mmCIF file of C-alpha atoms in Angstrom:
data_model
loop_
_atom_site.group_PDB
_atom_site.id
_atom_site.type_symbol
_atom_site.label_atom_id
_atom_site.label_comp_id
_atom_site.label_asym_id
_atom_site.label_seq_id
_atom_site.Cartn_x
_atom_site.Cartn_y
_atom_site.Cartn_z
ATOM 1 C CA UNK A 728 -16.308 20.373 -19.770
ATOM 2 C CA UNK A 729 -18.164 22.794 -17.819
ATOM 3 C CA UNK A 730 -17.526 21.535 -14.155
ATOM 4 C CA UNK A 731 -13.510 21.446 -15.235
ATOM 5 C CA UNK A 732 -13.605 24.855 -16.896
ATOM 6 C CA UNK A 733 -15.542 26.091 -13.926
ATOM 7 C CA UNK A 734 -12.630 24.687 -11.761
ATOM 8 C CA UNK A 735 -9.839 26.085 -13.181
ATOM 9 C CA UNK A 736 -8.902 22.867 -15.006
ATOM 10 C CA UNK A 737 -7.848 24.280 -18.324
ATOM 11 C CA UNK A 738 -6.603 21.272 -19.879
ATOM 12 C CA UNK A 739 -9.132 18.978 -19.224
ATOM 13 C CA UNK A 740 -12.136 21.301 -20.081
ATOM 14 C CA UNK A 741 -10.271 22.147 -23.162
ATOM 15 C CA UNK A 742 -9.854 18.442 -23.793
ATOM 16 C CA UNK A 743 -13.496 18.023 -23.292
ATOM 17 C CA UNK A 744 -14.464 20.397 -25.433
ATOM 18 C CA UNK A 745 -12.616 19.589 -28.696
ATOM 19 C CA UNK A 746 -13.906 16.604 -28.320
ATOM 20 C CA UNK A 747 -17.690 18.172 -28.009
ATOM 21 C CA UNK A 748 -17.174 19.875 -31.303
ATOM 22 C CA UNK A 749 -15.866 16.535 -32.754
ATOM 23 C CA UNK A 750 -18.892 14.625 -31.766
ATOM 24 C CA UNK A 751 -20.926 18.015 -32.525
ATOM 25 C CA UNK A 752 -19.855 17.766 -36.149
ATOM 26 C CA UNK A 753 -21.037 15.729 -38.705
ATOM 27 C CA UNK A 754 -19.340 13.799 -41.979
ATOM 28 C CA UNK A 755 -19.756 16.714 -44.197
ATOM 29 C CA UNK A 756 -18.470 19.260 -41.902
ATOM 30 C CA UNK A 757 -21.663 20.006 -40.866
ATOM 31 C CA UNK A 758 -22.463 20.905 -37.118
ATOM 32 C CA UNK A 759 -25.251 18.780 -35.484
ATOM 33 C CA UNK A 760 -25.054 20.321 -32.502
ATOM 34 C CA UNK A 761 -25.004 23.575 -32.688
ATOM 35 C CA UNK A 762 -25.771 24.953 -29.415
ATOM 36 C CA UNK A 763 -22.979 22.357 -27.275
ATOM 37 C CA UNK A 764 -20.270 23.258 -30.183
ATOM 38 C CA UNK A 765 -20.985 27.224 -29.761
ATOM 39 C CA UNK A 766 -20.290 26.275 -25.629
ATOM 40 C CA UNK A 767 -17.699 24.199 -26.280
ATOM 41 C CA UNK A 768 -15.827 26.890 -28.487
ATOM 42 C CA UNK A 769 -16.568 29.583 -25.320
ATOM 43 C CA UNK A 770 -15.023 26.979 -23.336
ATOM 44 C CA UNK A 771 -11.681 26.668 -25.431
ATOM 45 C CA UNK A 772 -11.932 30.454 -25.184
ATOM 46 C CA UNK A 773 -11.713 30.655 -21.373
ATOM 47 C CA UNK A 774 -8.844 28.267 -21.393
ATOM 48 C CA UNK A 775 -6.781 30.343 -24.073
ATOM 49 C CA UNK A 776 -7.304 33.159 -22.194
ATOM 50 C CA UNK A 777 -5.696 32.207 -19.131
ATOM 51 C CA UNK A 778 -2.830 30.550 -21.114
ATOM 52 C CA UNK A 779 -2.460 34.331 -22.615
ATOM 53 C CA UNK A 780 -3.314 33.316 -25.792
ATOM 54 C CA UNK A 781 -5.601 36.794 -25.855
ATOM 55 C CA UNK A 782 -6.333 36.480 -29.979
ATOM 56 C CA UNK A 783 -7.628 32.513 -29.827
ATOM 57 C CA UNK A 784 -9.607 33.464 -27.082
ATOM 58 C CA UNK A 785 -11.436 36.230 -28.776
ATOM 59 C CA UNK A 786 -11.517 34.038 -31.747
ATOM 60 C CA UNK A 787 -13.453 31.283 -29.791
ATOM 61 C CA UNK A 788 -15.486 33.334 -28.216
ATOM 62 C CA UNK A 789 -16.623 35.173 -31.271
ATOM 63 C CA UNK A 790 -16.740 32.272 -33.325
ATOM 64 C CA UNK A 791 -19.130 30.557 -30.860
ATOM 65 C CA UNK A 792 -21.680 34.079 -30.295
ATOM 66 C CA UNK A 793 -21.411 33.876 -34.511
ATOM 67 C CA UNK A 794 -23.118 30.683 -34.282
ATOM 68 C CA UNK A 795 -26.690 30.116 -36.165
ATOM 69 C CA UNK A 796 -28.719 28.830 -33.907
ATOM 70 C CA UNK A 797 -28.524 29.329 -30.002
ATOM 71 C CA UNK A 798 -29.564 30.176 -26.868
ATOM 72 C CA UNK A 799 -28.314 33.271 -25.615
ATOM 73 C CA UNK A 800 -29.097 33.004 -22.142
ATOM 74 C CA UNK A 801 -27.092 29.676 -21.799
ATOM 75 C CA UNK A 802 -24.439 30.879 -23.974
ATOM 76 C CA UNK A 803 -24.057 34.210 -22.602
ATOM 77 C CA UNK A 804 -23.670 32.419 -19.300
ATOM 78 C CA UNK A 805 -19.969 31.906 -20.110
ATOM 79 C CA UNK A 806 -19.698 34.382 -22.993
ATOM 80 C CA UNK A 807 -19.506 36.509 -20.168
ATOM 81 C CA UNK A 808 -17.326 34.256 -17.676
ATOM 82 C CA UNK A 809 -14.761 34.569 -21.391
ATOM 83 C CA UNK A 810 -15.277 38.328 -20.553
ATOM 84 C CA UNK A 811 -14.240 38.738 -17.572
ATOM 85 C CA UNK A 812 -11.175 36.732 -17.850
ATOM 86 C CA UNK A 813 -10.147 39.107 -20.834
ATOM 87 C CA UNK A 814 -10.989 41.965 -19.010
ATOM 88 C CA UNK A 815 -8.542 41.600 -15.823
ATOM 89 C CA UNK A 816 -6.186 39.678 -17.440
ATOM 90 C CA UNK A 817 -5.714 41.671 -20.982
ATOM 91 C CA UNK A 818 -7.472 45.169 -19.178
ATOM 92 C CA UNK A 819 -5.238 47.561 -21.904
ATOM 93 C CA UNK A 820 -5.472 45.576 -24.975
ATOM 94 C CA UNK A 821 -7.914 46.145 -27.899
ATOM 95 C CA UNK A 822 -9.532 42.829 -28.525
ATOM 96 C CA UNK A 823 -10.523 42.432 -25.110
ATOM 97 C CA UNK A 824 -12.766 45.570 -25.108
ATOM 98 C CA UNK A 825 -13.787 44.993 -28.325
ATOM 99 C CA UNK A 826 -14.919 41.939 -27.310
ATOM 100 C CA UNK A 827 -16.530 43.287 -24.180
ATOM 101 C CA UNK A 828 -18.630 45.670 -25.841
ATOM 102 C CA UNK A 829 -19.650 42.905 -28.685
ATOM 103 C CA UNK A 830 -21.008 40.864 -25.500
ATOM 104 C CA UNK A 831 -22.437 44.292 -23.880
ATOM 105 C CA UNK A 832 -24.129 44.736 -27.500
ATOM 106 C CA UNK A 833 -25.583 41.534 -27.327
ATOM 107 C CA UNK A 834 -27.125 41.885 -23.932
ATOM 108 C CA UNK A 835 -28.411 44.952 -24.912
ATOM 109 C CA UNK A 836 -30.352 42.935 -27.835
ATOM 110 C CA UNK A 837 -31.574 40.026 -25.661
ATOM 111 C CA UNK A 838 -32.817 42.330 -22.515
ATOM 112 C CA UNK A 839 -35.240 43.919 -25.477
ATOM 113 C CA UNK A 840 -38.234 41.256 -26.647
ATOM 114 C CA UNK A 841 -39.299 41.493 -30.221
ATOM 115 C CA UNK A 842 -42.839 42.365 -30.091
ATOM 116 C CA UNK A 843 -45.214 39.993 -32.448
ATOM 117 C CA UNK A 844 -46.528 43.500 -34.029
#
């Protein structure tokens, strides 16, 4: 998923990653794997952004930073790759700031450690 998305092959990463949330899902709707679905979901993002489908992409993409447990490093990794394929492809339109400055919120929050006291 990541190697394809990485090489500009849209379909197949996107292909991949449904079928990580699939797998990443249990019975009940439930996600086992959290973490891979939230990356998978930033994947699908990246793809529907440079199909120009601008509001699925910021709907992956949020959907996936939304998620409750992960690893923001990792996931910020492409969060931000999403970014900058909204920014110079979608430069004057709303959701892609908005959802620059969501991921420039973020980082602000991660580069600050929570203190044990």
């Amino acid at each position: 998923m990541d190697a394809d998305r990485l090489l500009g092959d849209d379909e197949r990463a996107a292909t991949h990653a449904r079928s990580v949330i699939r797998i990443s899902t249990g019975p009940d709707g439930t996600e086992i794997s959290p973490m891979r679905a939230a990356e998978a979901r930033l994947t699908l993002g990246v793809a529907a952004a440079r199909t120009g489908e601008i509001e699925e992409a910021v709907g992956m993409g949020t959907a996936a930073l939304e998620a409750n447990r992960k690893s923001l490093p990792s996931l910020l990794l492409v969060a931000d790759e999403l970014d900058r394929e909204l920014r110079s492809r979608y430069p004057r339109e709303a959701t892609a700031r908005d959802f620059h400055e969501q991921i420039t919120t973020i980082k602000r929050g991660a580069a600050r450690p929570e203190l044990p006291f």
